[in-house]
Each structure stands twice: as structure tokens, then as C-alpha cells.
Amino acid sequence: MRMSGAKMVVQALKDQGVEVVFGYPGGAVLPIYDELFQQNDIRHILVRHEQGAVHMAEGYARSTGKPGVVLVTSGPGATNAVTGLTDALLDSIPLVVLSGQVPTFLIGTDGFQEADTVGITRPCTKHNWLVKDTEKLAATIHEGFHVATKGRPGPVLIDIPKDIQFAEGTYVAPDAIRVPHYQPRTAPDMDAVAQLVQMIETAERPVFYTGGGVINSGPEASRLLREIADAANIPVTSTLMGLGAYPASGKGWLGMLGMHGLYEANMAMHGCDLMVSIGARFDDRVTGRLADFSPNSKKVHIDIDPSSINKIIHVDLGIVGDVGKTLAEVLRVWTERGRKVKTEALASWNRQVAEWKAVRCLTYKPSSSTIKPQYALERLEALTKDMDRYITTEVGQHQMWAAQFLGFEDPNRWMTSGGLGTMGYGLPASIGVQIAHPDALVINVAGEASWLMNMQEMGTAMQFRAPVKQFILNNERLGMVRQWQELIHGERYSHSWSESLPDFVKLAEAFGCKGIQCKDPADLDDAIMEMIRYDGPVIFDCLVEKHENCFPMIPSGKAHNEMLLGEAETQGVIETHGAALV
Amino acid sequence: MNKSAYHMRDANGEIIEAHTLALMVDNESGVLARVIGLFSGRGYNIESLTVAEVDHEGRRSRITVVTTGTAIVIEQIKAQLGRLVPVHEVHDLTVEGPAVQRELALFKVVGSGDARIEALRLAEIFRANVVDSTLESFVFEMTGTAEKIDAFADLMRPLGLREIARTGVAALSRGV
């Protein structure tokens, strides 16, 4: 079928099953916007800034398992998308970003709104393409979806010059393109699976250390994880990205691990004799001091990306494969061999875990006069946990408290910027989630400083009637920066407070939505319920204790068993070499 | 160039090895930038790099990279290269069995009298060809291992070596 390149873009998106595009028009994508105008199958969400578009697409993708799609113009449109692309690359979120480009005959001339988009985005995409021939446009878009979603997911970018959008070419459907050579291995090596089963059968202190790869693999992977962990009586911890793969109410749940992870999770990692890493990547926020990371364990690593295995930690057994497919084989082989475990040793190990849990590491000093941020999240959890709920966050203390105090029963319910730590992620991500799940309760747990970074997107929430709830824990500080300055930089609080903050209630009114301010713990429950019941977006300004620190904390350069549990333990904890780490 | 690499150690006392990697890649726009960007972005070394299309019909290029690192880093480099979308094959010629490695170099040597005669005599011993000659200068062409080219350059230096152009290493495994 002959058609213009612009029409081809829209047709290719339809054939890929795309329902929503997040974007912002501009000169170099006008032909594509013209085609969008003349159809009704694909919904376009007009953002207020291209970074917002990419984070919305991330929220959409993370909460649905489908790729998120973004459309931006050339030059500044594309460069504004760079932070979102990097965020999606580090958190393995499938995105297809289409960018306009100046016409091919102007490329390289410093044309108006020209940027070397494929050059700029090469290190922050899984792959990218500059399409110089309309005949290749449709196949390139289809290949883009293939690359974004197959293997370890990630963002791709397709740069489309304006003359290519106007020119005519032959459209090819997704099933008519040449099979892409990119076909990552997904089935595990069966010898390795057998070895893992044998290790599970003989382990006395095993731990499952799970990550975002379980979520990316799909709901079946989470189901298999639960079945194996519960049947074998193996405790489960998770990275920030993996929350919800194993339910917070599950009997083996240890909570999140790492720098602000739970005491029981980190102690279990330190003391285990078998660590099975499932779709996690031994990030520095997880491992602490490498030399003392889980010193007495055999380590197994299941990952779809061969480059993740042995990158940071040398493992005894690496299994390249899709988490779901691998766990299915592990369960099958383990069951065939009679589902053996060391029952007594595991009972003893779980008793040890129970002792660690009894430390109650999340205990904080309550207050009847000010709202403690932990209290705010405890109440939010109590009032919303049984609802059809999705949580996004910004980045900082509030993010860690949310990971500690909110419980996730299912995958795809928790959207946060893990690898890149992008302040400004949560508000647009919450809109993306809400667009995908119009009837669900979508809450962005935010800090006021992060939230301000992309607050313009409240306009998007209003325009598209996305009733997102912005739950801002307002301490008038860059809380995590302030915490580090207190602990590491001699309490010199260099530029870590927020002055001239807006009146969030008036700001909400200016956007046409609802603003709620709460500062008294006694009023908090009613205020949260008011937020939930309001039929529309809400900006909730929760004034919290200004100097609260986030614990537990593994200081930089320390090991898992050197966690700080509270204020009393913080004096001189980080040595010079640790201070150099981030 | 890499002759002493096997004897080097990094800050932790780990042995640094030199490996010759051969990549088969799609000859598409930006593929070389992608490979080089991976090395610079992740802090890996490139000792030598050659690239050219080797299959015009299939639009495939062969990239030969000589890199150095500890055994763990070399494995990581291969894994990172392997996941680049346009990279079809990654071969580590250093570990996959015997391989031949060759580099072509041009040397401009300027001089007269005994030095000039000595340069020509050494060139014959090294089987270098004279590809340009004036009354004051020669350009020698030589093909060989990187070590041979280094050795010849060392000999030419006191004899008036003015410029060197080297192609970088091309390598193939021996046998079938």
C-alpha cells in the first residue's frame, strides 16, 4: 500500500496495537500530527514538556506491561526527552520514542531546531535509528517495537526527517517485515536449572533476591516466584524496582533490601548460604561494600541480559534467560525430583529471620503535634491498601519511606525511578498510569522539591481528566540531601532547603483542581479520605516534620550488617573513603 | 604495543590481559560510533581499531578491536558488545584458538649518506617495500604483527624516521 511517511507512522502504531501516544507538536512533526488529527483510533495526550511525555509513557508501560509511545519534535523536543530516555534505559522500561528531524537536505547545516538526535540519544537508548528513506520507515518502526520489548526491555528512538514524512512509500505490516536478527535468548540452560534445583534442595539459609526483571517478565513470573518461595519456605527480598512481584502479605516477605532496606532483608542477605538473584542487577544501592557483600553464600543469578551476570558480583552459577521461563523450569524440575528441601534447617533459618523482624527496624518516634512522614504513609497505606491502587513516587526520602511503609500485593502497581533517580518522575508517571487505568486510584507520593520539577504537568492532568492524587510530603527541604549533609558534611546544609515555595492549595486552584493542606496528625485521616473521594486531580500538601531522617541506612562504604537503625547511631558513621561514594 | 600487557597489573594486583576481538556488524549509519561509545562510556580501553565493509551484499562490516583489561573486564566487554543490536557476532580471537594478526604501516624516513643506506638495508631485512623514494627520503611499507612494526619503528628512529601511519590490527582465526 502506498502512502505518505506521516500516514505510515500512524498506521504502524495502529498495527502495533498502540492506543495512546504522549507528545508535543512542533515544526518537524507537523505532518504526523496532521495524520493524528484525521483519525480516532489513537489517543494523543498533549503534555506540557517533553520530559513529562516520556515519564508518562514510562508510567503507562510499567503499569500495563505494554510499550509506551512518545512523539516529539526535533531539536529541543528531542533533547527534552533525553532524561526520560536515560531513566527508561536504567530501569529497563520499553518505550518507542518518535522524533521529528529537519529535512534530510538540511541535516548537518545547523538548521532551525536541528540537533544530532541519534548522536545525543545513542548512549541513552537501547537502539536508535535515523530514517533516511520512506520505503524503510514502516519496517524501522516495527523493528523498533521489537527491540524495545524483546529481551531486556528498554527505550528506542526513531528520528524521522520532515521530508521523509511527506514523501510516499510502500507500507509494510508488522508480520511482513524481515525477521530482525535481534533475538535474545529467553530459554534457560537446563543443566544450569538442574544445578540451581540441587542448590535449593541442599540450602540451609536460602534467600530469593528479586528485582524489576520479575515484573518485566510478566505476571506469570510473579506467580511462579510466589509458588516456589512459599512451597520451599524461602524468604524473599526485593530491590526497589521489584516491589510487588512477591506480595507484602506473603509469609516469606522480608521487605526491600539495600541502603534504606529493612534490617531483616539486609541481615538475611548477609547471613544466607544461598542467594538466588532473580532479575536483579546488584546495584551499588543494594550491595553496600562489595568486599563484605554476603560473604558466605553461593550466588546464583538469573537474568535475561548476559552482561548483567558477573558485572558487579562474581556468581557461582549464572543463568541467562527470561525469569518466567526459567522459574517455570525450576519449578518443574524441583517438583519432578520430589520438591525436596532441608526442612529443619529452613525452619531454623526462618526463626532467625523472625528474630530480625522482631527488631522492628521501621520504628520511629511518634508525635501528636507534627505529622511524621512515616505516619503519613502508614495512614495512606491503611486507608488505601484494599483499593484498586497504583503508586508512583518522586525521588528522595519520601520514595524510600514509601517503599518501606506501603505494601504491594501485585506486580505493575509501583512506579518509581530506581536506577537514574530522576526527580520530577512521579507526577507525569502518575498521569501515564491513570490514562491506562482510568478508574483506578493513582497516587503520586512526592516530596515538594521533586514535585516542582515537573509540576506543569498538572495542566495535562486537568485537560485529560486524569484524577491523579499528588500526595506531597512537604518538609521544605531536599530531605535526602539534607540527611547526607547532616551525616557526612558536618551539618552544613548547603542549598538544601526550599524557600519561596508556592502555596500548594492556591496552586491547585490556579490549575482548576483541588488543593488540600494538612498539618495536624489528628486531621490526617479525614484529609486523606477527602483526597480519595474527590473526583478529579488533587494536590495534597502534607506538612511533615522537617528534620526526619530515613532509617535504616547502610552508610556509603559499609556492609549489610553495619546498618544504622536510628538517630542515636549516626555520629561519625561515614569515614572519608565512604564520603567519596555517592 | 600489547607485547607487555600480559605482565601488567591493575591497582588491585589483577593481571591485565590484551585481547583481540572480532565483531561482525551491520554496516549501518552510526554502528562504529555505537561500538566506540560503548568503550568510552564504560571506561574500557581501545589499543587498536580497524573497520571496513567485508560483505557488500549482506551489508556487513568487520570490526577488529584490540583491548586490555582484567579477565572479568574482558568478559564484560564481550557481553556489552554482544547486546548491541547491530552486532551479530563477537569473537575473542585471543581465547578461541590460534589466530593470525597483521597490521600495515607506512614509514617516512628522511636522511642521507650512511643513515640512508642503513635504513634501506634494515628495510630489506624486515621485508619492507619501498613505495616512494626521493633523493632525501624513503617511504617504506610493511605488513606484520604490531610487535614487528614497533621493532622496525625503533630501528628507524635514529635513522631519520619522520612519520608513521598505521592501519591498526586485522585478525583472523587460523584453520577452518
PDB file of C-alpha atoms in Angstrom, chain B residues 3-174:
ATOM      1  CA  LYS B   3      53.587  -7.107  23.979  1.00  0.00           C
ATOM      2  CA  SER B   4      53.972  -6.305  27.652  1.00  0.00           C
ATOM      3  CA  ALA B   5      50.303  -6.208  28.544  1.00  0.00           C
ATOM      4  CA  TYR B   6      50.307  -9.721  29.907  1.00  0.00           C
ATOM      5  CA  HIS B   7      52.754  -8.628  32.566  1.00  0.00           C
ATOM      6  CA  MET B   8      50.811  -5.591  33.696  1.00  0.00           C
ATOM      7  CA  ARG B   9      48.607  -5.455  36.753  1.00  0.00           C
ATOM      8  CA  ASP B  10      45.831  -3.089  37.768  1.00  0.00           C
ATOM      9  CA  ALA B  11      45.558  -1.239  41.098  1.00  0.00           C
ATOM     10  CA  ASN B  12      44.240  -4.380  42.821  1.00  0.00           C
ATOM     11  CA  GLY B  13      47.029  -6.568  41.519  1.00  0.00           C
ATOM     12  CA  GLU B  14      44.804  -8.240  38.915  1.00  0.00           C
ATOM     13  CA  ILE B  15      46.559  -9.237  35.703  1.00  0.00           C
ATOM     14  CA  ILE B  16      45.663  -7.062  32.717  1.00  0.00           C
ATOM     15  CA  GLU B  17      45.349  -9.032  29.502  1.00  0.00           C
ATOM     16  CA  ALA B  18      45.298  -7.874  25.890  1.00  0.00           C
ATOM     17  CA  HIS B  19      42.579  -9.451  23.759  1.00  0.00           C
ATOM     18  CA  THR B  20      41.808  -9.160  20.064  1.00  0.00           C
ATOM     19  CA  LEU B  21      38.077  -9.091  19.422  1.00  0.00           C
ATOM     20  CA  ALA B  22      36.479  -9.506  16.009  1.00  0.00           C
ATOM     21  CA  LEU B  23      32.932  -8.211  15.578  1.00  0.00           C
ATOM     22  CA  MET B  24      30.593  -8.806  12.673  1.00  0.00           C
ATOM     23  CA  VAL B  25      28.233  -5.857  12.495  1.00  0.00           C
ATOM     24  CA  ASP B  26      25.574  -4.396  10.249  1.00  0.00           C
ATOM     25  CA  ASN B  27      27.179  -1.761   8.058  1.00  0.00           C
ATOM     26  CA  GLU B  28      24.650   0.860   9.072  1.00  0.00           C
ATOM     27  CA  SER B  29      24.993   4.509   9.943  1.00  0.00           C
ATOM     28  CA  GLY B  30      26.403   5.042  13.400  1.00  0.00           C
ATOM     29  CA  VAL B  31      27.491   1.488  14.111  1.00  0.00           C
ATOM     30  CA  LEU B  32      31.119   2.467  14.662  1.00  0.00           C
ATOM     31  CA  ALA B  33      30.067   5.333  16.957  1.00  0.00           C
ATOM     32  CA  ARG B  34      27.967   2.854  18.907  1.00  0.00           C
ATOM     33  CA  VAL B  35      30.906   0.494  19.438  1.00  0.00           C
ATOM     34  CA  ILE B  36      33.383   3.255  20.258  1.00  0.00           C
ATOM     35  CA  GLY B  37      30.828   4.973  22.515  1.00  0.00           C
ATOM     36  CA  LEU B  38      30.419   1.762  24.481  1.00  0.00           C
ATOM     37  CA  PHE B  39      34.175   1.649  25.106  1.00  0.00           C
ATOM     38  CA  SER B  40      34.467   5.312  26.106  1.00  0.00           C
ATOM     39  CA  GLY B  41      31.202   5.413  28.066  1.00  0.00           C
ATOM     40  CA  ARG B  42      32.098   2.410  30.200  1.00  0.00           C
ATOM     41  CA  GLY B  43      35.772   3.249  30.571  1.00  0.00           C
ATOM     42  CA  TYR B  44      37.238   0.391  28.523  1.00  0.00           C
ATOM     43  CA  ASN B  45      40.479   0.696  26.565  1.00  0.00           C
ATOM     44  CA  ILE B  46      40.931   0.619  22.809  1.00  0.00           C
ATOM     45  CA  GLU B  47      44.521  -0.200  21.848  1.00  0.00           C
ATOM     46  CA  SER B  48      43.757  -0.600  18.164  1.00  0.00           C
ATOM     47  CA  LEU B  49      40.678  -0.485  15.959  1.00  0.00           C
ATOM     48  CA  THR B  50      40.068  -1.344  12.325  1.00  0.00           C
ATOM     49  CA  VAL B  51      36.798  -1.376  10.451  1.00  0.00           C
ATOM     50  CA  ALA B  52      35.703  -1.957   6.871  1.00  0.00           C
ATOM     51  CA  GLU B  53      32.832  -3.496   4.988  1.00  0.00           C
ATOM     52  CA  VAL B  54      33.603  -7.133   4.192  1.00  0.00           C
ATOM     53  CA  ASP B  55      30.274  -8.254   2.696  1.00  0.00           C
ATOM     54  CA  HIS B  56      28.774  -5.670   0.375  1.00  0.00           C
ATOM     55  CA  GLU B  57      25.676  -7.763  -0.469  1.00  0.00           C
ATOM     56  CA  GLY B  58      24.892  -8.509   3.158  1.00  0.00           C
ATOM     57  CA  ARG B  59      25.989  -5.019   4.262  1.00  0.00           C
ATOM     58  CA  ARG B  60      28.260  -6.442   6.933  1.00  0.00           C
ATOM     59  CA  SER B  61      31.379  -4.873   8.331  1.00  0.00           C
ATOM     60  CA  ARG B  62      34.112  -6.436  10.382  1.00  0.00           C
ATOM     61  CA  ILE B  63      35.496  -4.501  13.327  1.00  0.00           C
ATOM     62  CA  THR B  64      38.726  -5.691  14.915  1.00  0.00           C
ATOM     63  CA  VAL B  65      39.412  -4.254  18.351  1.00  0.00           C
ATOM     64  CA  VAL B  66      42.452  -4.846  20.490  1.00  0.00           C
ATOM     65  CA  THR B  67      41.519  -4.070  24.081  1.00  0.00           C
ATOM     66  CA  THR B  68      43.035  -4.571  27.503  1.00  0.00           C
ATOM     67  CA  GLY B  69      41.560  -5.368  30.882  1.00  0.00           C
ATOM     68  CA  THR B  70      41.338  -7.937  33.639  1.00  0.00           C
ATOM     69  CA  ALA B  71      39.689 -11.241  32.758  1.00  0.00           C
ATOM     70  CA  ILE B  72      36.421 -10.046  34.313  1.00  0.00           C
ATOM     71  CA  VAL B  73      36.509  -6.770  32.390  1.00  0.00           C
ATOM     72  CA  ILE B  74      37.207  -8.586  29.106  1.00  0.00           C
ATOM     73  CA  GLU B  75      34.189 -10.836  29.699  1.00  0.00           C
ATOM     74  CA  GLN B  76      32.074  -7.758  30.472  1.00  0.00           C
ATOM     75  CA  ILE B  77      33.278  -6.008  27.293  1.00  0.00           C
ATOM     76  CA  LYS B  78      32.248  -9.013  25.203  1.00  0.00           C
ATOM     77  CA  ALA B  79      28.856  -9.221  26.898  1.00  0.00           C
ATOM     78  CA  GLN B  80      28.243  -5.499  26.417  1.00  0.00           C
ATOM     79  CA  LEU B  81      29.259  -5.677  22.743  1.00  0.00           C
ATOM     80  CA  GLY B  82      27.066  -8.726  22.261  1.00  0.00           C
ATOM     81  CA  ARG B  83      23.928  -6.901  23.296  1.00  0.00           C
ATOM     82  CA  LEU B  84      24.329  -4.047  20.827  1.00  0.00           C
ATOM     83  CA  VAL B  85      21.532  -4.524  18.321  1.00  0.00           C
ATOM     84  CA  PRO B  86      23.644  -4.258  15.100  1.00  0.00           C
ATOM     85  CA  VAL B  87      26.361  -6.601  16.425  1.00  0.00           C
ATOM     86  CA  HIS B  88      25.842 -10.106  15.036  1.00  0.00           C
ATOM     87  CA  GLU B  89      28.903 -11.933  16.328  1.00  0.00           C
ATOM     88  CA  VAL B  90      31.608 -11.310  18.894  1.00  0.00           C
ATOM     89  CA  HIS B  91      34.750 -13.454  18.640  1.00  0.00           C
ATOM     90  CA  ASP B  92      37.596 -13.334  21.109  1.00  0.00           C
ATOM     91  CA  LEU B  93      40.484 -14.384  18.865  1.00  0.00           C
ATOM     92  CA  THR B  94      42.824 -14.449  21.844  1.00  0.00           C
ATOM     93  CA  VAL B  95      40.977 -17.314  23.505  1.00  0.00           C
ATOM     94  CA  GLU B  96      39.225 -19.037  20.599  1.00  0.00           C
ATOM     95  CA  GLY B  97      42.401 -20.704  19.343  1.00  0.00           C
ATOM     96  CA  PRO B  98      45.310 -19.610  17.174  1.00  0.00           C
ATOM     97  CA  ALA B  99      44.813 -16.523  15.060  1.00  0.00           C
ATOM     98  CA  VAL B 100      46.885 -14.512  12.640  1.00  0.00           C
ATOM     99  CA  GLN B 101      47.182 -10.802  13.306  1.00  0.00           C
ATOM    100  CA  ARG B 102      48.573  -8.331  10.815  1.00  0.00           C
ATOM    101  CA  GLU B 103      48.941  -4.624  10.590  1.00  0.00           C
ATOM    102  CA  LEU B 104      50.107  -2.457   7.709  1.00  0.00           C
ATOM    103  CA  ALA B 105      52.332   0.533   8.347  1.00  0.00           C
ATOM    104  CA  LEU B 106      53.983   3.258   6.280  1.00  0.00           C
ATOM    105  CA  PHE B 107      57.218   4.874   7.476  1.00  0.00           C
ATOM    106  CA  LYS B 108      58.710   8.079   6.096  1.00  0.00           C
ATOM    107  CA  VAL B 109      62.474   8.126   6.730  1.00  0.00           C
ATOM    108  CA  VAL B 110      64.454  11.240   5.826  1.00  0.00           C
ATOM    109  CA  GLY B 111      68.216  11.231   5.638  1.00  0.00           C
ATOM    110  CA  SER B 112      71.322  10.904   3.537  1.00  0.00           C
ATOM    111  CA  GLY B 113      74.650   9.123   3.493  1.00  0.00           C
ATOM    112  CA  ASP B 114      75.226   6.166   5.798  1.00  0.00           C
ATOM    113  CA  ALA B 115      71.923   6.574   7.659  1.00  0.00           C
ATOM    114  CA  ARG B 116      70.009   6.335   4.389  1.00  0.00           C
ATOM    115  CA  ILE B 117      71.921   3.229   3.322  1.00  0.00           C
ATOM    116  CA  GLU B 118      71.397   1.635   6.734  1.00  0.00           C
ATOM    117  CA  ALA B 119      67.664   2.359   6.613  1.00  0.00           C
ATOM    118  CA  LEU B 120      67.387   0.648   3.243  1.00  0.00           C
ATOM    119  CA  ARG B 121      69.419  -2.338   4.458  1.00  0.00           C
ATOM    120  CA  LEU B 122      67.226  -2.787   7.545  1.00  0.00           C
ATOM    121  CA  ALA B 123      64.097  -2.432   5.416  1.00  0.00           C
ATOM    122  CA  GLU B 124      65.280  -5.373   3.315  1.00  0.00           C
ATOM    123  CA  ILE B 125      65.855  -7.462   6.451  1.00  0.00           C
ATOM    124  CA  PHE B 126      62.348  -6.636   7.628  1.00  0.00           C
ATOM    125  CA  ARG B 127      60.911  -7.255   4.150  1.00  0.00           C
ATOM    126  CA  ALA B 128      59.580  -3.724   3.962  1.00  0.00           C
ATOM    127  CA  ASN B 129      58.884  -2.373   0.461  1.00  0.00           C
ATOM    128  CA  VAL B 130      59.982   0.998  -0.807  1.00  0.00           C
ATOM    129  CA  VAL B 131      56.806   2.644  -2.113  1.00  0.00           C
ATOM    130  CA  ASP B 132      58.159   6.178  -2.549  1.00  0.00           C
ATOM    131  CA  SER B 133      61.626   7.497  -2.878  1.00  0.00           C
ATOM    132  CA  THR B 134      63.314  10.874  -3.324  1.00  0.00           C
ATOM    133  CA  LEU B 135      66.969  11.773  -3.001  1.00  0.00           C
ATOM    134  CA  GLU B 136      66.383  12.651   0.664  1.00  0.00           C
ATOM    135  CA  SER B 137      63.665  10.230   1.720  1.00  0.00           C
ATOM    136  CA  PHE B 138      62.007   6.822   1.541  1.00  0.00           C
ATOM    137  CA  VAL B 139      58.508   5.709   2.336  1.00  0.00           C
ATOM    138  CA  PHE B 140      58.602   2.064   3.460  1.00  0.00           C
ATOM    139  CA  GLU B 141      55.566  -0.148   3.510  1.00  0.00           C
ATOM    140  CA  MET B 142      55.498  -3.063   5.906  1.00  0.00           C
ATOM    141  CA  THR B 143      52.978  -5.666   6.946  1.00  0.00           C
ATOM    142  CA  GLY B 144      53.376  -7.677  10.081  1.00  0.00           C
ATOM    143  CA  THR B 145      52.451  -8.087  13.668  1.00  0.00           C
ATOM    144  CA  ALA B 146      52.190  -4.985  15.816  1.00  0.00           C
ATOM    145  CA  GLU B 147      55.402  -6.080  17.554  1.00  0.00           C
ATOM    146  CA  LYS B 148      57.318  -6.248  14.275  1.00  0.00           C
ATOM    147  CA  ILE B 149      56.141  -2.775  13.327  1.00  0.00           C
ATOM    148  CA  ASP B 150      57.155  -1.469  16.749  1.00  0.00           C
ATOM    149  CA  ALA B 151      60.604  -3.043  16.332  1.00  0.00           C
ATOM    150  CA  PHE B 152      61.105  -1.560  12.880  1.00  0.00           C
ATOM    151  CA  ALA B 153      60.000   1.863  14.092  1.00  0.00           C
ATOM    152  CA  ASP B 154      62.522   1.669  16.939  1.00  0.00           C
ATOM    153  CA  LEU B 155      65.289   0.934  14.446  1.00  0.00           C
ATOM    154  CA  MET B 156      64.270   3.701  12.051  1.00  0.00           C
ATOM    155  CA  ARG B 157      64.027   6.379  14.729  1.00  0.00           C
ATOM    156  CA  PRO B 158      67.779   7.221  14.880  1.00  0.00           C
ATOM    157  CA  LEU B 159      67.947   6.907  11.085  1.00  0.00           C
ATOM    158  CA  GLY B 160      65.609   9.829  10.374  1.00  0.00           C
ATOM    159  CA  LEU B 161      62.093   8.470  10.942  1.00  0.00           C
ATOM    160  CA  ARG B 162      59.795  11.431  10.281  1.00  0.00           C
ATOM    161  CA  GLU B 163      56.240   9.998  10.192  1.00  0.00           C
ATOM    162  CA  ILE B 164      54.402   6.727  10.701  1.00  0.00           C
ATOM    163  CA  ALA B 165      50.909   5.747   9.533  1.00  0.00           C
ATOM    164  CA  ARG B 166      49.491   2.505  10.932  1.00  0.00           C
ATOM    165  CA  THR B 167      46.225   0.792   9.998  1.00  0.00           C
ATOM    166  CA  GLY B 168      45.607  -1.000  13.257  1.00  0.00           C
ATOM    167  CA  VAL B 169      45.318  -4.752  13.631  1.00  0.00           C
ATOM    168  CA  ALA B 170      43.331  -7.010  11.300  1.00  0.00           C
ATOM    169  CA  ALA B 171      42.983 -10.582  12.527  1.00  0.00           C
ATOM    170  CA  LEU B 172      41.522 -13.934  11.519  1.00  0.00           C
ATOM    171  CA  SER B 173      41.467 -17.283  13.254  1.00  0.00           C
ATOM    172  CA  ARG B 174      43.750 -19.941  11.788  1.00  0.00           C
TER     173      ARG B 174
END
